[in-house]
Short mmCIF file of C-alpha atoms and ligand atoms in Angstrom, two decimals:
data_model
loop_
_atom_site.label_atom_id
_atom_site.label_comp_id
_atom_site.label_asym_id
_atom_site.label_seq_id
_atom_site.Cartn_x
_atom_site.Cartn_y
_atom_site.Cartn_z
CA MET A 337 206.00 106.50 69.62
CA GLU A 338 205.12 109.92 67.77
CA GLU A 339 202.17 110.27 65.38
CA ARG A 340 203.05 110.64 61.77
CA GLN A 341 202.77 114.21 60.37
CA MET A 342 200.02 114.02 57.52
CA GLU A 343 198.34 116.56 55.79
CA VAL A 344 194.36 116.10 55.36
CA VAL A 345 192.99 117.49 52.22
CA PRO A 346 189.30 117.88 52.85
CA GLY A 347 187.15 115.92 50.27
CA LEU A 348 190.56 114.46 48.87
CA ALA A 349 190.46 117.54 46.29
CA GLY A 350 193.18 116.87 43.86
CA ILE A 351 194.05 113.65 45.29
CA PRO A 352 194.20 110.75 42.58
CA ALA A 353 192.02 107.83 43.90
CA ALA A 354 193.25 105.51 41.16
CA GLU A 355 194.63 105.16 37.66
CA SER A 356 191.96 105.21 35.06
CA ALA A 357 191.68 105.03 31.16
CA ILE A 358 187.91 105.56 31.16
CA SER A 359 186.80 109.08 30.95
CA TYR A 360 189.08 112.55 31.06
CA VAL A 361 188.03 116.03 32.14
CA ASP A 362 189.88 119.20 31.33
CA GLY A 363 188.16 121.34 33.92
CA GLU A 364 189.91 124.54 32.81
CA LYS A 365 188.81 124.23 28.88
CA GLY A 366 185.58 122.45 29.57
CA ILE A 367 186.26 119.32 27.97
CA LEU A 368 184.86 116.00 28.46
CA GLU A 369 185.62 112.44 26.77
CA TYR A 370 184.88 108.92 27.07
CA ARG A 371 187.73 106.94 26.14
CA GLY A 372 188.93 109.96 24.37
CA ILE A 373 185.99 110.55 22.50
CA PRO A 374 184.20 114.24 22.86
CA VAL A 375 181.16 113.50 24.89
CA GLU A 376 179.25 115.86 22.33
CA ALA A 377 179.99 113.86 19.49
CA LEU A 378 178.80 110.67 21.26
CA ALA A 379 175.47 112.09 22.61
CA GLU A 380 175.21 113.50 19.12
CA LYS A 381 175.84 110.64 16.91
CA SER A 382 175.65 107.41 19.24
CA THR A 383 173.12 105.46 21.36
CA PHE A 384 173.08 104.91 25.13
CA LEU A 385 174.00 101.10 24.64
CA GLU A 386 176.95 102.15 22.10
CA VAL A 387 178.38 104.35 25.06
CA ALA A 388 177.80 101.57 27.67
CA TYR A 389 179.80 99.21 25.63
CA LEU A 390 182.44 101.57 24.85
CA LEU A 391 182.93 102.51 28.75
CA LEU A 392 182.76 99.13 29.71
CA PHE A 393 184.90 97.42 27.08
CA GLY A 394 187.19 100.20 25.89
CA LYS A 395 186.03 100.47 22.28
CA LEU A 396 183.19 101.23 20.39
CA PRO A 397 181.24 98.20 19.35
CA ALA A 398 181.46 97.05 16.17
CA GLU A 399 178.05 95.78 14.15
CA SER A 400 177.92 92.16 15.52
CA GLU A 401 179.35 93.26 18.94
CA TYR A 402 176.40 96.09 19.43
CA LYS A 403 173.78 93.67 17.84
CA LYS A 404 174.52 90.97 20.57
CA PHE A 405 175.17 93.62 23.50
CA LYS A 406 171.82 95.00 22.47
CA GLU A 407 170.08 91.71 22.38
CA ASP A 408 171.32 90.61 25.75
CA ILE A 409 170.17 93.65 27.35
CA THR A 410 167.07 93.67 25.96
CA TYR A 411 166.40 89.95 26.78
CA HIS A 412 166.78 91.25 30.67
CA THR A 413 164.68 93.95 30.83
CA ARG A 414 162.02 92.45 33.05
CA LEU A 415 161.73 91.93 36.53
CA LYS A 416 160.89 88.88 38.58
CA VAL A 417 157.48 88.93 40.08
CA LYS A 418 158.87 88.54 43.52
CA ILE A 419 161.00 91.63 43.14
CA LEU A 420 158.09 93.73 41.97
CA ARG A 421 156.14 92.09 45.09
CA MET A 422 158.55 93.21 47.23
CA MET A 423 158.52 96.87 45.77
CA GLU A 424 154.61 96.88 46.15
CA LEU A 425 155.53 96.70 49.97
CA LEU A 426 157.85 99.64 50.11
CA PRO A 427 156.06 103.04 51.42
CA GLU A 428 154.64 104.95 48.78
CA ASN A 429 156.40 108.22 49.90
CA GLY A 430 159.68 106.82 49.41
CA HIS A 431 161.83 108.48 47.27
CA PRO A 432 162.82 106.55 44.07
CA MET A 433 166.39 106.68 44.32
CA GLU A 434 165.58 104.76 47.76
CA TYR A 435 163.52 102.28 45.84
CA LEU A 436 166.30 101.98 43.34
CA GLN A 437 168.92 101.28 45.91
CA SER A 438 167.13 98.85 47.78
CA VAL A 439 165.74 96.83 44.79
CA VAL A 440 169.38 96.72 43.23
CA ALA A 441 170.69 95.62 46.45
CA ALA A 442 167.80 93.03 46.66
CA MET A 443 168.57 91.71 43.02
CA GLY A 444 172.00 90.29 44.18
CA MET A 445 169.91 87.65 46.16
CA TYR A 446 168.05 86.79 43.10
CA TYR A 447 171.05 86.63 40.67
CA PRO A 448 173.96 85.73 42.81
CA ALA A 449 177.46 87.27 41.57
CA ARG A 450 179.53 86.69 44.57
CA ASP A 451 182.28 84.90 42.14
CA VAL A 452 183.52 88.38 41.12
CA MET A 453 186.74 86.97 39.37
CA ASN A 454 184.53 84.76 37.00
CA GLN A 455 184.16 86.74 33.78
CA GLU A 456 180.46 85.18 32.96
CA THR A 457 179.45 86.37 36.07
CA ARG A 458 180.84 89.91 35.70
CA TYR A 459 179.24 90.11 32.03
CA TRP A 460 175.69 88.89 33.07
CA SER A 461 175.96 91.18 35.92
CA VAL A 462 176.47 94.00 33.90
CA VAL A 463 173.85 93.32 31.25
CA ARG A 464 171.36 92.78 34.20
CA LEU A 465 171.95 96.07 35.85
CA ILE A 466 171.86 98.03 32.87
CA ALA A 467 168.77 96.21 31.73
CA LYS A 468 166.69 96.27 34.84
CA MET A 469 167.22 99.54 36.11
CA PRO A 470 164.74 101.54 33.85
CA THR A 471 162.33 98.96 34.43
CA ILE A 472 162.81 99.34 38.41
CA VAL A 473 162.44 103.08 37.74
CA ALA A 474 159.47 103.04 35.60
CA ALA A 475 157.83 100.55 38.08
CA CYS A 476 158.47 102.45 41.26
CA GLU A 477 157.02 105.66 39.64
CA ARG A 478 153.67 103.52 38.46
CA LEU A 479 153.29 101.98 41.93
CA ARG A 480 154.09 105.02 43.93
CA HIS A 481 150.70 106.37 42.23
CA GLY A 482 148.82 103.68 42.74
CA ASP A 483 149.28 102.24 38.85
CA ALA A 484 150.38 98.95 37.62
CA PRO A 485 153.70 98.29 36.38
CA ILE A 486 153.71 97.99 32.70
CA PRO A 487 156.15 95.22 31.59
CA PRO A 488 158.66 96.26 28.93
CA ASN A 489 157.81 96.14 25.25
CA ASN A 490 161.31 94.68 23.83
CA GLU A 491 160.33 95.77 20.26
CA LEU A 492 161.16 99.12 21.15
CA SER A 493 164.59 100.74 21.68
CA PHE A 494 166.33 100.54 25.18
CA THR A 495 165.64 104.26 25.89
CA ALA A 496 161.57 104.50 24.00
CA ASN A 497 160.89 101.32 26.34
CA PHE A 498 161.85 103.19 29.64
CA TYR A 499 159.09 106.03 28.38
CA TYR A 500 156.78 103.67 27.52
CA MET A 501 156.90 101.81 30.82
CA LEU A 502 156.53 105.16 32.37
CA PHE A 503 153.26 106.33 30.26
CA GLU A 504 152.12 103.23 28.13
CA LYS A 505 152.94 105.02 24.82
CA ALA A 506 156.28 105.05 22.72
CA PRO A 507 157.97 108.68 22.78
CA ASP A 508 158.13 110.77 19.58
CA SER A 509 161.67 110.57 18.05
CA PHE A 510 162.70 113.71 19.57
CA THR A 511 161.96 113.11 23.20
CA GLU A 512 163.82 109.47 22.73
CA LYS A 513 166.80 111.38 21.44
CA ILE A 514 166.83 113.68 24.47
CA ILE A 515 166.22 110.92 27.28
CA ASP A 516 169.24 108.88 25.16
CA ALA A 517 171.36 111.89 25.00
CA MET A 518 170.73 112.33 28.87
CA LEU A 519 171.60 108.92 29.89
CA ILE A 520 174.92 109.58 27.51
CA LEU A 521 176.01 112.65 29.07
CA HIS A 522 175.68 111.08 32.50
CA ALA A 523 177.22 107.75 31.53
CA ASP A 524 180.53 108.59 33.28
CA HIS A 525 182.59 111.48 34.75
CA THR A 526 186.14 110.44 36.12
CA MET A 527 186.23 110.11 39.95
CA ASN A 528 183.15 111.49 41.02
CA ALA A 529 181.66 110.90 44.61
CA SER A 530 179.74 107.89 43.60
CA THR A 531 182.12 106.19 41.25
CA PHE A 532 184.69 106.37 44.18
CA SER A 533 182.08 104.73 46.37
CA ALA A 534 181.51 102.09 43.72
CA ARG A 535 185.44 101.47 43.27
CA VAL A 536 185.71 101.35 47.08
CA VAL A 537 183.07 98.74 47.41
CA GLY A 538 184.40 96.73 44.39
CA SER A 539 187.86 96.94 45.89
CA THR A 540 186.38 94.34 49.04
CA LEU A 541 185.32 91.88 46.09
CA ALA A 542 181.75 92.55 47.18
CA ASP A 543 179.27 91.34 44.49
CA PRO A 544 178.43 94.21 41.62
CA TYR A 545 174.46 94.59 43.10
CA THR A 546 176.35 95.84 46.24
CA VAL A 547 178.64 97.92 44.36
CA VAL A 548 175.77 99.67 42.16
CA SER A 549 173.59 99.91 45.52
CA SER A 550 176.27 101.79 47.50
CA ALA A 551 176.77 104.12 44.56
CA ILE A 552 173.11 104.94 44.20
CA GLY A 553 172.74 105.74 47.43
CA THR A 554 176.01 108.04 47.17
CA LEU A 555 174.50 109.58 44.13
CA SER A 556 171.34 110.54 46.04
CA GLY A 557 172.73 113.28 48.00
CA PRO A 558 171.64 117.18 46.92
CA LEU A 559 175.50 117.71 46.46
CA HIS A 560 175.80 115.05 43.66
CA GLY A 561 172.96 113.86 41.70
CA GLY A 562 170.15 115.03 43.93
CA ALA A 563 170.92 118.63 42.69
CA ASN A 564 169.05 118.17 39.32
CA GLU A 565 165.35 118.22 41.21
CA LYS A 566 166.50 121.07 43.65
CA VAL A 567 167.42 123.31 40.73
CA ILE A 568 163.83 122.87 39.37
CA HIS A 569 162.22 123.38 43.20
CA MET A 570 164.50 126.72 42.96
CA LEU A 571 163.45 128.03 39.70
CA LYS A 572 159.62 127.39 40.21
CA GLU A 573 159.97 129.32 43.73
CA ILE A 574 161.80 132.13 41.93
CA GLY A 575 158.67 131.92 39.46
CA THR A 576 159.59 135.00 37.07
CA LYS A 577 162.68 136.39 35.55
CA GLU A 578 162.29 139.74 37.62
CA ASN A 579 162.53 137.64 40.91
CA VAL A 580 165.86 136.30 39.82
CA ARG A 581 168.17 139.09 40.84
CA PRO A 582 166.78 139.62 44.41
CA TYR A 583 166.43 135.91 45.12
CA ILE A 584 170.19 135.08 43.77
CA GLU A 585 171.53 137.98 45.52
CA GLY A 586 169.83 137.21 48.94
CA MET A 587 171.05 133.42 48.35
CA ILE A 588 174.87 134.85 47.95
CA GLU A 589 174.30 137.19 50.84
CA ARG A 590 172.98 134.03 53.43
CA HIS A 591 176.14 131.91 52.01
CA GLU A 592 173.58 129.72 50.53
CA LYS A 593 174.65 127.16 47.29
CA ILE A 594 173.04 127.74 44.33
CA MET A 595 172.00 124.33 43.12
CA GLY A 596 173.15 123.22 40.04
CA VAL A 597 176.18 125.68 39.80
CA GLY A 598 179.76 124.87 40.70
CA HIS A 599 182.16 121.95 40.18
CA ARG A 600 184.75 120.48 41.94
CA VAL A 601 186.92 119.92 38.43
CA TYR A 602 184.75 122.44 36.29
CA LYS A 603 186.36 125.96 36.29
CA THR A 604 184.52 127.27 33.40
CA LYS A 605 180.82 125.83 32.04
CA ASP A 606 180.46 122.03 32.07
CA PRO A 607 179.94 121.04 28.60
CA ARG A 608 177.20 118.86 29.23
CA ALA A 609 175.04 121.82 30.54
CA THR A 610 175.82 123.45 27.44
CA PHE A 611 174.91 120.65 25.21
CA LEU A 612 171.58 120.34 27.08
CA GLN A 613 170.99 124.09 27.07
CA THR A 614 170.63 123.71 23.02
CA TYR A 615 168.31 120.95 23.56
CA ALA A 616 166.06 123.32 26.07
CA HIS A 617 166.26 126.09 23.57
CA GLN A 618 164.81 123.81 20.79
CA LEU A 619 162.00 122.48 23.36
CA PHE A 620 160.84 125.79 24.33
CA LYS A 621 161.04 127.34 20.72
CA ASN A 622 156.98 127.21 20.27
CA ASN A 623 156.39 128.24 24.03
CA SER A 624 154.78 131.51 24.29
CA ASP A 625 154.73 132.22 28.24
CA LYS A 626 156.57 135.43 29.32
CA SER A 627 158.66 133.65 31.86
CA THR A 628 159.40 130.41 31.00
CA ILE A 629 161.62 128.24 33.12
CA LEU A 630 164.36 128.39 30.76
CA GLU A 631 164.28 132.33 31.07
CA ILE A 632 164.48 132.23 34.38
CA ALA A 633 167.47 129.61 34.70
CA GLU A 634 169.24 131.74 31.86
CA GLU A 635 168.81 134.66 33.90
CA VAL A 636 170.01 132.86 37.26
CA GLU A 637 173.12 131.83 35.02
CA LYS A 638 173.68 135.45 34.06
CA VAL A 639 173.29 136.82 37.87
CA ALA A 640 175.41 133.83 38.90
CA ASN A 641 178.24 134.70 36.59
CA GLU A 642 178.10 138.13 37.68
CA LYS A 643 178.25 137.54 41.33
CA LEU A 644 180.29 134.74 41.48
CA ALA A 645 182.71 135.07 38.69
CA SER A 646 185.89 135.44 41.13
CA LYS A 647 185.14 131.90 42.32
CA LYS A 648 184.97 130.23 39.18
CA LEU A 649 181.55 128.93 39.63
CA TYR A 650 179.33 128.00 36.30
CA PRO A 651 176.67 125.72 35.70
CA ASN A 652 176.99 122.14 35.97
CA VAL A 653 175.34 119.29 34.17
CA ASP A 654 172.29 119.48 36.88
CA PHE A 655 171.38 122.98 35.84
CA TYR A 656 169.84 122.52 32.60
CA SER A 657 168.87 118.66 32.59
CA GLY A 658 166.15 119.08 34.86
CA ILE A 659 164.84 121.72 32.54
CA VAL A 660 164.64 119.48 29.67
CA LEU A 661 163.30 116.49 31.57
CA GLN A 662 160.38 118.41 33.06
CA GLU A 663 159.58 119.76 29.80
CA ILE A 664 159.10 116.49 28.30
CA GLY A 665 156.96 115.46 31.04
CA ILE A 666 159.34 113.51 33.11
CA PRO A 667 158.33 113.82 37.03
CA THR A 668 160.87 115.52 39.12
CA GLU A 669 161.66 112.76 41.42
CA LEU A 670 163.00 110.51 38.54
CA PHE A 671 165.59 113.16 37.41
CA THR A 672 168.10 111.60 39.76
CA PRO A 673 167.14 107.71 39.03
CA ILE A 674 167.37 108.68 35.26
CA PHE A 675 170.99 109.76 36.15
CA ALA A 676 171.62 106.55 37.84
CA MET A 677 170.30 105.21 35.01
CA GLY A 678 173.16 106.45 32.78
CA ARG A 679 175.93 106.45 35.40
CA VAL A 680 175.30 102.74 35.97
CA ALA A 681 177.34 102.13 32.89
CA GLY A 682 180.23 104.19 34.22
CA TRP A 683 179.96 102.77 37.90
CA LEU A 684 180.39 98.94 36.09
CA SER A 685 183.14 100.30 34.07
CA HIS A 686 185.08 101.73 37.03
CA TRP A 687 184.40 98.21 38.73
CA LEU A 688 185.56 96.29 35.97
CA GLU A 689 188.65 98.62 35.71
CA GLN A 690 189.40 98.29 39.63
CA LEU A 691 189.46 94.40 39.44
CA LYS A 692 192.06 94.28 37.28
CA THR A 693 194.61 95.41 39.32
CA ASN A 694 192.63 95.46 42.79
CA ARG A 695 194.15 96.49 46.12
CA ILE A 696 191.33 97.24 48.80
CA TYR A 697 191.02 100.74 49.66
CA ARG A 698 192.24 101.40 53.13
CA PRO A 699 193.39 105.12 53.66
CA ASP A 700 194.67 106.49 56.70
CA GLN A 701 193.41 109.18 58.98
CA LYS A 702 195.01 111.98 60.96
CA TYR A 703 193.85 110.98 64.80
CA THR A 704 192.72 114.32 66.52
CA GLY A 705 191.14 112.55 69.66
CA LEU A 706 191.98 111.68 73.32
CA ARG A 707 194.58 109.15 74.34
CA ASN A 708 195.28 106.66 77.40
CA GLN A 709 191.94 107.70 79.09
CA ARG A 710 190.73 105.99 82.22
CA TYR A 711 187.78 103.93 82.09
CA MET A 712 185.31 105.89 84.34
CA PRO A 713 182.51 103.61 85.99
CA MET A 714 179.10 104.73 85.18
CA GLY A 715 178.43 106.19 88.92
CA GLU A 716 181.26 108.43 88.63
CA ARG A 717 179.67 109.82 85.13
CA LYS A 718 178.02 113.15 84.80
C1 LIG B 1118 179.68 120.95 43.32
C2 LIG B 1118 179.98 121.61 44.87
C3 LIG B 1118 179.40 120.31 45.71
C4 LIG B 1118 181.83 121.49 44.75
O1 LIG B 1118 182.04 121.57 46.01
P1 LIG B 1118 183.46 122.00 46.25
O2 LIG B 1118 184.39 121.56 45.33
O3 LIG B 1118 183.76 121.19 47.57
O4 LIG B 1118 183.55 123.50 46.41
P2 LIG B 1118 183.21 124.36 47.45
O5 LIG B 1118 182.01 124.11 48.37
O6 LIG B 1118 184.31 124.45 48.74
O7 LIG B 1118 183.20 126.00 47.18
C5 LIG B 1118 184.09 126.51 46.81
C6 LIG B 1118 183.59 128.15 47.24
O8 LIG B 1118 182.91 128.53 46.19
C7 LIG B 1118 181.49 128.44 46.83
N1 LIG B 1118 180.06 127.77 46.10
C8 LIG B 1118 180.43 126.41 45.48
N2 LIG B 1118 179.48 126.02 45.00
C9 LIG B 1118 178.48 127.27 45.04
C10 LIG B 1118 177.06 127.23 44.58
N3 LIG B 1118 176.35 126.45 43.94
N4 LIG B 1118 176.56 128.68 45.12
C11 LIG B 1118 177.47 129.40 45.69
N5 LIG B 1118 178.47 129.44 46.38
C12 LIG B 1118 179.11 128.62 45.88
C13 LIG B 1118 181.78 127.82 48.19
O9 LIG B 1118 180.79 128.65 49.07
C14 LIG B 1118 183.12 128.13 48.53
O10 LIG B 1118 183.34 129.37 48.76
P3 LIG B 1118 184.27 130.28 49.80
O11 LIG B 1118 185.57 129.82 49.24
O12 LIG B 1118 183.95 131.51 49.99
O13 LIG B 1118 184.21 129.09 50.86
C15 LIG B 1118 179.64 122.81 44.93
O14 LIG B 1118 179.96 123.46 44.00
C16 LIG B 1118 178.01 122.61 45.19
O15 LIG B 1118 177.85 122.35 46.28
N6 LIG B 1118 177.21 123.15 43.99
C17 LIG B 1118 175.87 122.86 44.19
C18 LIG B 1118 175.23 121.56 44.07
C19 LIG B 1118 175.21 120.91 42.76
O16 LIG B 1118 174.78 121.35 41.72
N7 LIG B 1118 175.81 119.68 42.71
C20 LIG B 1118 175.93 119.15 41.25
C21 LIG B 1118 177.45 118.94 41.30
S1 LIG B 1118 177.47 118.20 39.41
#
């Protein structure tokens, strides 16, 4: 039988993998909307939990709906003692994304949610995952440094609580706002790699903890969420504004990718990068250092724009997020886990959407291997 003629599109670029009403990107104009609302307006005016509700349930919550959702989340921030014990046994040099992926997968054993068609199961899984991820990230950071995890303080807001569990003190209001906006800006972004993973795993009717742990693993790669850490390492290595040009030109000559630059969809500057750059300016306003990391970053942006303009490569969200997080004292290895704490709202929204009209993902392939080969006994092999 003749093989069907098929065209393989590397990275499935431009191929719609699902119909979705959750987020919208216009890559030419630099627009990102959640359920039709510009992300900048949400980051400025709302809270992460409000945005999570919007993504999950399709509308901004009314006051009573918001109150209940917030209470449900707040009530579920604690970790079971057995989960904490399990975390204590994980290697201290493990990356927080590895901790997060493992612990989220294990949560499925403590909160069985295999009946994914049950509405209650769905709701409480969503609540538990959003509520517990910050607690896991903070506990993992403490344990990796030999410190005891700090239990959540449910008098604090969702975001202030995360900061408190890391540093044993509540953040000032600007720091709280920055982290909350960071979660909002990362909450969803159409059919990116980790969201696609979540939808593929969800389509098998696997439980939501498996869905989210697979998405966390996908996000950890340096071409996806892991880029924010790499940006900071690069900026530190550059060291001064004067070193930027030779450093970036060298990378371009060696065909190396500049981290935090470029995007499959945006052919202009990522609106989330623009938003975070404004926060970075506010944070660095009183900094008298000659060559701050922000100045170095803006010089990288300038040189990259100059040299890579023909390829339409501009800063993406990861370019400025690390700078902002570092300046408020967040350890570099927590940048991607914080991305995941926001994106979990998007993954779960896509999971719920996938289940509405589910058909298991089972794409095709274009076979390029051998056919009809004879089995060769081991003695004859070279
Ligand atoms: C985001 C990213 C993975 C998109 O990948 P993609 O859509 O597959 O695009 P490609 O890798 O095919 O890039 C297209 C061209 O631009 C170049 N390019 C892409 N990103 C680049 C970067 N960051 N620095 C230098 N050149 C880059 C590629 O080398 C390629 O050049 P060529 O056509 O001469 O071969 C890619 O831009 C990248 O690796 N960026 C750095 C990592 C990062 O910041 N990731 C976070 C994304 S939010």
